[in-house]
Amino acid sequence: MSNWPIGMGVLTRQLRLDGWLMLGVLLLMAIGLVTIYSAGELSNELVYRQGIRYGLSVLLMLVISQLPPSLYRLWTPWIYLGGIMLLLLVLLMGEGRGANRWLDLGLIRFQPSEVMKLAIPMMLAWSLHGRKLPLEPGMLLLLVTLTLVPVVLITLQPDLGTALLVLASGIFVIFLSGLSWRVIVFAVISAAASVPLVWYLLHEYQRNRIRTFLDPESDPLGNGWNVIQSMTAVGSGGFAGKGWLQGTQSHLEFLPEPHTDFVLAVFAEEFGWVGISILFTLYAAIILRGLYIASQARDTYARLLAGSLILTFFVYLMVNSSMVSGLLPVVGVPLPMISYGGTSAVTLAAGFGILLSIHGHRKVW
Amino acid sequence: MGHRGKKNLMTVNLAGLVPGRQADDRGVLSNQSELRALVNGRLFTAGVIAIFLLLCVLGRYWYLQVPKHDDFAARSDNNRIRLRALPPTRGLIFDRNGIVVADNRPAYRLEIVRERLDTSLDSMLEKLADKIELSDSVMESFNRRLNNEHRAFAPIVLRYNLTEQEVARIAVDRHVLPGVEVQPYLTRYYPFTSLLAHVVGYVGRIDDDDLLQFQAENYRATTHIGKSGLEQYYESQLHGTSGYEKVETNVVGRLVDVLERKPPVAGENLDLTIDVQLQRHASLALGQAPGAVVALVPKTGEVLAMVSNPSFDPNAFINGISQREYNLLLNSANAPFVNRVLRGEYVPGSTLKPFIALVGLDANVVDAEKQFFSSGEFFLEGSTRAYRDWRKGGHGWVNLREGLEQSVNTVFYQVALELGIDRIHGGLKAFGFGQATGIDLTGERTGILPSRAWKQARFGEPWYPGETVIAGIGQGANVITPLQLAVATARLATRGQSVVPHLWRAAEVQPVPDLVFPEQYWELVIQGMQDVIHGARGTATAIASDAYQMAGKTGTAQVFSRKEGEDDINPLELATELKNHALFIAFAPVEAPEIVVVSVVEHGGSGSRFAAPIAAAVIDDWLQRQ
């Protein structure tokens, strides 16, 4: 990191930060501001608020990065239990549009389900720390239970997107801990077999999303609208894009939620495939760096946690970019670090803070 | 992975150095390096899978953005770019002095964009009913428009012609009426209402049948189309060419930008040959009586006046009248929609005599000197059926000129009989009887000019000599339209020139062949007609003016056949619908005719008493103003 500007280099060295990861995250934030300016009808207000959020996120990330992973390991069971309690509280007295996701604690309003995105991998990693790997069947059952309890609670809110991410973070810990491929294949097959049951359990609005995903043209003005308009935005962007601020799909309001869940469609429309390739390269670099940090981690807890966090980050990207391009049904998963909105950005920043912490404490100083 | 051993060593050392390590406490520490290798292996696998999946998604974006780009680009343009047709301004119609007879007036209409309503359509209509008048016929046509296919966010007209108060009431509550818009537009207006209804006609809302006739493309923004009269006949001239605007709209159809504009080309204005003042004079002269008056400039065929009574107000049809009102007009006894000038079919009666006279002169069956004896009754050889003169006891010895002056039937019975129906048919046909005149209006009738062939085809019977006799005085099967009679009179007045009547001054007229007769024949017949008005024994001397010389001919068309033994019926005492039609043809000044007039008064009685004064009034007015 010697070729960083002097101040930055000193800072990263003093705080024992990983310069590459920091650079990647900051670049994502810059792209986020530029895209949101265009997607949000050229509103300075939106950019300003997102800037504040990014600032707070970076601050949170730095604070978390300075505490050692061992500390988080000690807190893990309490964070997990606290998260479960809050989820129960949300179900009893939460508020939000259409779904109960928010908890108003007077000073701050937040979504307890976001906490679980961190708490699950922490809890599972904690459970496996120092254990003999690969997993014993009893242990697997415990991990699955630890994951499914909050997943079910979140699904009940209902918030399919977050439930999916939380579930993924748990699965990644189990996967990383060396679950045998035989069990994985078996699990995939049983998951496929349980599709009818899942269908039965889904809410009507979720079923409609899946229906229109399978055939968007069946309801072009209703449920299919989002997918059609999003794909139109992406496709009409072409190879080189329409140019920054030139995207007609978003500026003429054809694209729904252009600065939140569908911000990637705006990006794709304005910067084309070239822009998408550069953005994906940046994401890939961050993910690979995260995986590298995980592999360099000091202990099993840190290794599993870091791996799960960065892979969950990858799932954000996968699900969002697939949904925008019509590969997956519409689920409320934002584009990580770019979509407008505070909750996911803060959680992701906290995750990166943990990764930085794990990197900074990979050896004794 | 070359430094794995070193790391392993370090971790092992650390396990000993750092106190309180969970692994140590639990005492289940497995081989640290194996453990790390296991997890790192999985991390590596996960990384490979992640990159692979990212490449797949990147491929998906490639697919959408490169091979499929054109499809989606078109789709994106379809989203935002709309071609909005701009209606052309309809051409105005002026009379021959530049007075507007069909005008465009600014008006307001109320449109509803269904997709923008915040309530149900029904409750919005309920809300609007408090502010504007929504009659049954308005709702009827609105529902029809609503059920027609239309694209999303297309405005549907609820009502045309809002009053100023209604516009104000809507404007006040605009903010609580999303999806309701008041739009200015131009509407047709006929300032002379019923006076020119049959000539100018009217425009009405366009329907599917209309669109089949015209290029639908050019009518995309047009709401009204000529439905009758000149508005219909000259639709393509009056309509103009519609323009378009390429506009960019946002998702709710609101206009964002105009990308391209081709302005519409306004329709052509029509300058008519009609003289509104003369038209009004003719209409006043005709009064309430059902009938027709038509005035032509004989040299040119320009129609100066065309009155058909009763009439109707064409303004009522522009935005559609209710079926009930329409039926009321349609079924009323005197057929107000029928333009009697070119669709009214009348027996010509004695007005046909001048033409028979010319045909007879030309065929040498009669000359200026030949004397006829009128005894009051005329018999065919070997028949007891009496063909009468209108004057009891007859007119005594008369020549052809006197026959015209006094309208002596016996003269024309004999001329007709000597001509025979074939020559009568051929001669009258040359004057235009039995054919359309070719005027620039639709729906013209041809009348009937009887012949042997016609009778055979119509009744399957041979022609009888008795029919030839009555054909000589314009009775029997003969049927003319007032316009035909006017054209024939104009050809007589111009001594055989081509006369094709027309209402648009710039109309392209196909001339008909001239009628060629020796000059003295024309002189004789015209002299006879002049004597009708100015002669000692003329049948219409009451209308003679000192200012100019007029030539004319009265006619009284039998509405029913008088039977034997009914001679004493006084026509004035007959019920109205049984009274004879009164006809009169005239032109003036005789030496250089400037105007030809034909007047018909249905069930008016005698032509001299009822039809002649009307024609005289029209001629007086016209010649005074020249």
mmCIF file of N, CA and C in Angstrom, chain B residues 534-585:
data_model
loop_
_atom_site.group_PDB
_atom_site.id
_atom_site.type_symbol
_atom_site.label_atom_id
_atom_site.label_comp_id
_atom_site.label_asym_id
_atom_site.label_seq_id
_atom_site.Cartn_x
_atom_site.Cartn_y
_atom_site.Cartn_z
ATOM 1 N N HIS B 534 -95.635 39.121 -69.942
ATOM 2 C CA HIS B 534 -95.882 40.463 -70.451
ATOM 3 C C HIS B 534 -96.959 40.526 -71.514
ATOM 4 N N GLY B 535 -97.435 39.389 -71.996
ATOM 5 C CA GLY B 535 -98.423 39.387 -73.061
ATOM 6 C C GLY B 535 -99.808 39.770 -72.566
ATOM 7 N N ALA B 536 -100.707 39.972 -73.528
ATOM 8 C CA ALA B 536 -102.056 40.388 -73.188
ATOM 9 C C ALA B 536 -102.806 39.293 -72.452
ATOM 10 N N ARG B 537 -102.541 38.060 -72.815
ATOM 11 C CA ARG B 537 -103.301 36.965 -72.232
ATOM 12 C C ARG B 537 -102.417 35.995 -71.448
ATOM 13 N N GLY B 538 -101.285 36.447 -71.026
ATOM 14 C CA GLY B 538 -100.335 35.564 -70.317
ATOM 15 C C GLY B 538 -100.911 35.007 -69.036
ATOM 16 N N THR B 539 -100.384 33.835 -68.632
ATOM 17 C CA THR B 539 -100.926 33.200 -67.434
ATOM 18 C C THR B 539 -100.283 33.748 -66.162
ATOM 19 N N ALA B 540 -99.233 34.580 -66.303
ATOM 20 C CA ALA B 540 -98.580 35.088 -65.087
ATOM 21 C C ALA B 540 -98.313 36.570 -65.207
ATOM 22 N N THR B 541 -99.229 37.272 -65.794
ATOM 23 C CA THR B 541 -99.035 38.717 -66.006
ATOM 24 C C THR B 541 -98.991 39.481 -64.693
ATOM 25 N N ALA B 542 -99.513 38.897 -63.646
ATOM 26 C CA ALA B 542 -99.556 39.587 -62.350
ATOM 27 C C ALA B 542 -98.166 39.917 -61.821
ATOM 28 N N ILE B 543 -97.172 39.170 -62.250
ATOM 29 C CA ILE B 543 -95.839 39.378 -61.682
ATOM 30 C C ILE B 543 -94.991 40.273 -62.571
ATOM 31 N N ALA B 544 -95.539 40.768 -63.660
ATOM 32 C CA ALA B 544 -94.737 41.563 -64.596
ATOM 33 C C ALA B 544 -94.190 42.815 -63.925
ATOM 34 N N SER B 545 -92.933 43.102 -64.249
ATOM 35 C CA SER B 545 -92.287 44.285 -63.686
ATOM 36 C C SER B 545 -91.975 45.242 -64.850
ATOM 37 N N ASP B 546 -92.003 46.541 -64.597
ATOM 38 C CA ASP B 546 -91.664 47.505 -65.631
ATOM 39 C C ASP B 546 -90.159 47.584 -65.832
ATOM 40 N N ALA B 547 -89.447 47.181 -64.841
ATOM 41 C CA ALA B 547 -87.988 47.373 -64.841
ATOM 42 C C ALA B 547 -87.277 46.470 -65.845
ATOM 43 N N TYR B 548 -87.803 45.307 -66.105
ATOM 44 C CA TYR B 548 -87.103 44.359 -66.996
ATOM 45 C C TYR B 548 -88.115 43.407 -67.615
ATOM 46 N N GLN B 549 -87.681 42.736 -68.645
ATOM 47 C CA GLN B 549 -88.513 41.742 -69.309
ATOM 48 C C GLN B 549 -88.159 40.351 -68.798
ATOM 49 N N MET B 550 -89.214 39.608 -68.442
ATOM 50 C CA MET B 550 -88.992 38.268 -67.911
ATOM 51 C C MET B 550 -89.669 37.260 -68.825
ATOM 52 N N ALA B 551 -89.068 36.092 -68.955
ATOM 53 C CA ALA B 551 -89.729 35.001 -69.672
ATOM 54 C C ALA B 551 -90.015 33.912 -68.659
ATOM 55 N N GLY B 552 -91.180 33.263 -68.759
ATOM 56 C CA GLY B 552 -91.512 32.246 -67.749
ATOM 57 C C GLY B 552 -92.508 31.264 -68.264
ATOM 58 N N LYS B 553 -92.857 30.344 -67.441
ATOM 59 C CA LYS B 553 -93.912 29.384 -67.775
ATOM 60 C C LYS B 553 -94.474 28.827 -66.487
ATOM 61 N N THR B 554 -95.765 28.867 -66.399
ATOM 62 C CA THR B 554 -96.420 28.313 -65.208
ATOM 63 C C THR B 554 -96.625 26.822 -65.379
ATOM 64 N N GLY B 555 -96.817 26.170 -64.261
ATOM 65 C CA GLY B 555 -97.121 24.736 -64.322
ATOM 66 C C GLY B 555 -97.943 24.345 -63.124
ATOM 67 N N THR B 556 -98.882 23.470 -63.357
ATOM 68 C CA THR B 556 -99.698 22.976 -62.259
ATOM 69 C C THR B 556 -99.726 21.460 -62.384
ATOM 70 N N ALA B 557 -99.071 20.825 -61.474
ATOM 71 C CA ALA B 557 -98.913 19.373 -61.598
ATOM 72 C C ALA B 557 -100.000 18.664 -60.831
ATOM 73 N N GLN B 558 -100.706 17.781 -61.514
ATOM 74 C CA GLN B 558 -101.741 17.011 -60.842
ATOM 75 C C GLN B 558 -101.116 16.030 -59.863
ATOM 76 N N VAL B 559 -101.656 16.046 -58.673
ATOM 77 C CA VAL B 559 -101.171 15.095 -57.683
ATOM 78 C C VAL B 559 -101.945 13.789 -57.808
ATOM 79 N N PHE B 560 -103.172 13.891 -58.254
ATOM 80 C CA PHE B 560 -103.933 12.668 -58.524
ATOM 81 C C PHE B 560 -104.626 12.818 -59.873
ATOM 82 N N SER B 561 -105.011 11.708 -60.465
ATOM 83 C CA SER B 561 -105.652 11.770 -61.768
ATOM 84 C C SER B 561 -107.127 12.087 -61.605
ATOM 85 N N ARG B 562 -107.541 13.086 -62.347
ATOM 86 C CA ARG B 562 -108.961 13.403 -62.333
ATOM 87 C C ARG B 562 -109.698 12.350 -63.158
ATOM 88 N N LYS B 563 -110.745 11.860 -62.608
ATOM 89 C CA LYS B 563 -111.492 10.852 -63.357
ATOM 90 C C LYS B 563 -112.588 11.509 -64.156
ATOM 91 N N GLU B 564 -113.142 10.729 -65.052
ATOM 92 C CA GLU B 564 -114.274 11.212 -65.839
ATOM 93 C C GLU B 564 -115.380 11.685 -64.909
ATOM 94 N N GLY B 565 -115.986 12.775 -65.266
ATOM 95 C CA GLY B 565 -117.134 13.253 -64.493
ATOM 96 C C GLY B 565 -116.754 14.043 -63.261
ATOM 97 N N GLU B 566 -115.472 14.314 -63.106
ATOM 98 C CA GLU B 566 -115.066 15.097 -61.943
ATOM 99 C C GLU B 566 -114.570 16.487 -62.358
ATOM 100 N N ASP B 567 -115.050 16.918 -63.518
ATOM 101 C CA ASP B 567 -114.551 18.174 -64.065
ATOM 102 C C ASP B 567 -114.783 19.346 -63.132
ATOM 103 N N ASP B 568 -115.836 19.256 -62.364
ATOM 104 C CA ASP B 568 -116.246 20.437 -61.633
ATOM 105 C C ASP B 568 -115.525 20.637 -60.310
ATOM 106 N N ILE B 569 -114.621 19.753 -60.063
ATOM 107 C CA ILE B 569 -113.900 19.901 -58.796
ATOM 108 C C ILE B 569 -113.140 21.224 -58.791
ATOM 109 N N ASN B 570 -113.350 22.024 -57.787
ATOM 110 C CA ASN B 570 -112.566 23.253 -57.646
ATOM 111 C C ASN B 570 -111.291 22.916 -56.874
ATOM 112 N N PRO B 571 -110.153 23.056 -57.535
ATOM 113 C CA PRO B 571 -108.893 22.636 -56.882
ATOM 114 C C PRO B 571 -108.663 23.345 -55.550
ATOM 115 N N LEU B 572 -109.166 24.535 -55.393
ATOM 116 C CA LEU B 572 -108.941 25.267 -54.151
ATOM 117 C C LEU B 572 -109.667 24.655 -52.957
ATOM 118 N N GLU B 573 -110.677 23.857 -53.261
ATOM 119 C CA GLU B 573 -111.452 23.277 -52.173
ATOM 120 C C GLU B 573 -110.951 21.898 -51.757
ATOM 121 N N LEU B 574 -109.957 21.430 -52.482
ATOM 122 C CA LEU B 574 -109.428 20.100 -52.156
ATOM 123 C C LEU B 574 -108.622 20.136 -50.848
ATOM 124 N N ALA B 575 -108.577 18.996 -50.177
ATOM 125 C CA ALA B 575 -107.707 18.897 -49.003
ATOM 126 C C ALA B 575 -106.268 19.189 -49.433
ATOM 127 N N THR B 576 -105.483 19.752 -48.553
ATOM 128 C CA THR B 576 -104.137 20.201 -48.902
ATOM 129 C C THR B 576 -103.327 19.134 -49.630
ATOM 130 N N GLU B 577 -103.331 17.915 -49.074
ATOM 131 C CA GLU B 577 -102.454 16.909 -49.663
ATOM 132 C C GLU B 577 -102.952 16.438 -51.031
ATOM 133 N N LEU B 578 -104.178 16.840 -51.380
ATOM 134 C CA LEU B 578 -104.683 16.474 -52.708
ATOM 135 C C LEU B 578 -104.554 17.620 -53.694
ATOM 136 N N LYS B 579 -104.204 18.804 -53.191
ATOM 137 C CA LYS B 579 -104.056 19.954 -54.083
ATOM 138 C C LYS B 579 -102.893 19.743 -55.026
ATOM 139 N N ASN B 580 -102.971 20.383 -56.192
ATOM 140 C CA ASN B 580 -101.897 20.280 -57.177
ATOM 141 C C ASN B 580 -100.643 20.986 -56.678
ATOM 142 N N HIS B 581 -99.500 20.516 -57.206
ATOM 143 C CA HIS B 581 -98.253 21.233 -56.945
ATOM 144 C C HIS B 581 -98.187 22.409 -57.895
ATOM 145 N N ALA B 582 -97.763 23.548 -57.385
ATOM 146 C CA ALA B 582 -97.613 24.723 -58.224
ATOM 147 C C ALA B 582 -96.160 24.876 -58.643
ATOM 148 N N LEU B 583 -95.913 25.068 -59.972
ATOM 149 C CA LEU B 583 -94.543 25.213 -60.461
ATOM 150 C C LEU B 583 -94.418 26.468 -61.305
ATOM 151 N N PHE B 584 -93.222 26.980 -61.355
ATOM 152 C CA PHE B 584 -92.965 28.121 -62.227
ATOM 153 C C PHE B 584 -91.497 28.105 -62.603
ATOM 154 N N ILE B 585 -91.267 28.351 -63.920
ATOM 155 C CA ILE B 585 -89.881 28.513 -64.361
ATOM 156 C C ILE B 585 -89.772 29.903 -64.979
#
